[in-house]
Amino acid sequence: MSSSARTRRKPLAVTQEAIVFLIFVVAFACFSIFLRGFFTFDNIGSLLQNVAILGILGLAMGLVVIGRGIDLAIVAIMAITMAWSLNLMNMGYLPVVALAAGLALALIIGAIQGFLIAYVEIPAIFATLAMGTVVYGFGRVALVDQDIIYLSGDAGPLQKIGGGTILDIPVPVWLMCALALLIFVVLKYTKLGVFIRSMGDNPLRARIAGMPVRPLIILQYVISAAIGFLAGLIMAMVVGSMNTRIVVSTMVYDVVLVVVLGGIGLSGGKGGVRNVIVGTLLIGTLLNGMTILDVPYTVQNIVKGLILLVAITADSIVNPRDEQTSQQGDI
């Protein structure tokens, strides 16, 4: 039998990413046809804005998960650092100064997380879960004294981030696309991307090969914190405030959901930007549809929880934990 014949008979591989994308297309089509008020200009604009914020957080989480970690503190970092920046603006500080202070705080928190994981060797899931609680508590005690911090002053051009459009597409969507392109280029075409994937695939082999694994872990969490701050800025400019109570919501699990559902393996080293985008589109569409249907918040959480369980189960089957992964105990 010729090689060309064998090639023709080779079955097409059906990936989790392709299945999730197909479900998104079907869900979007069904909502558009049967759900009154879904396929309208205002609702699609709102859907795109929400998808952009969730997608930006998903890109940060995806980058960390590819490197065999997880960042459960990203929502706390987003909310507290941005709320502090808004509070500083309301106290009379220039927006540039206030935002620089918030970003610096986010980077410091990310570096501390990375240090605890890389050098103290605390498993990422525990380090980031504890850090999220600490950040929220410290922020409410020392930085902001209210649940919701409103943007009472004039933020000037920054407000265009939330309310502006380019070619009738909301600015947050353009920002998400730009960030996605940047991360795609880094992961595919730079030495840093090769190091992150190698570290996620096999940390011990990466260390033996001379890669700076511990500094890379710190860098991962610093980048994640910076992206989290960007997501907080976009959210604050969209709604004109930052609600710190979002830290105790299920948002962080939504972020994990879009990453795992899209096909990025929790065992590390696998997946990319496209997986995050596909997962974000499906979850954003489902949440928007359930909101229009006035599905109770508790029921929405049940649905999301079931989807997350199915996604994690599928990930465990497709990407089984090997001996090296078990030894790491990272997630």
GROMACS .gro file of C-alpha atoms in nm, residues 47 69 126 139 154 175 185 214 269 288:
model
   10
   47LEU     CA    1  -2.171   4.019   2.518
   69GLY     CA    2   0.072   2.631   3.744
  126PHE     CA    3  -0.256   2.649   4.774
  139GLY     CA    4  -0.702   4.556   5.054
  154ASP     CA    5  -1.259   6.260   3.516
  175LEU     CA    6  -0.749   4.506   2.351
  185VAL     CA    7   0.372   3.537   1.925
  214ARG     CA    8   1.249   2.921   3.916
  269GLY     CA    9   0.287   2.222   2.833
  288ASN     CA   10  -2.543   3.583   2.838
   0.00000   0.00000   0.00000
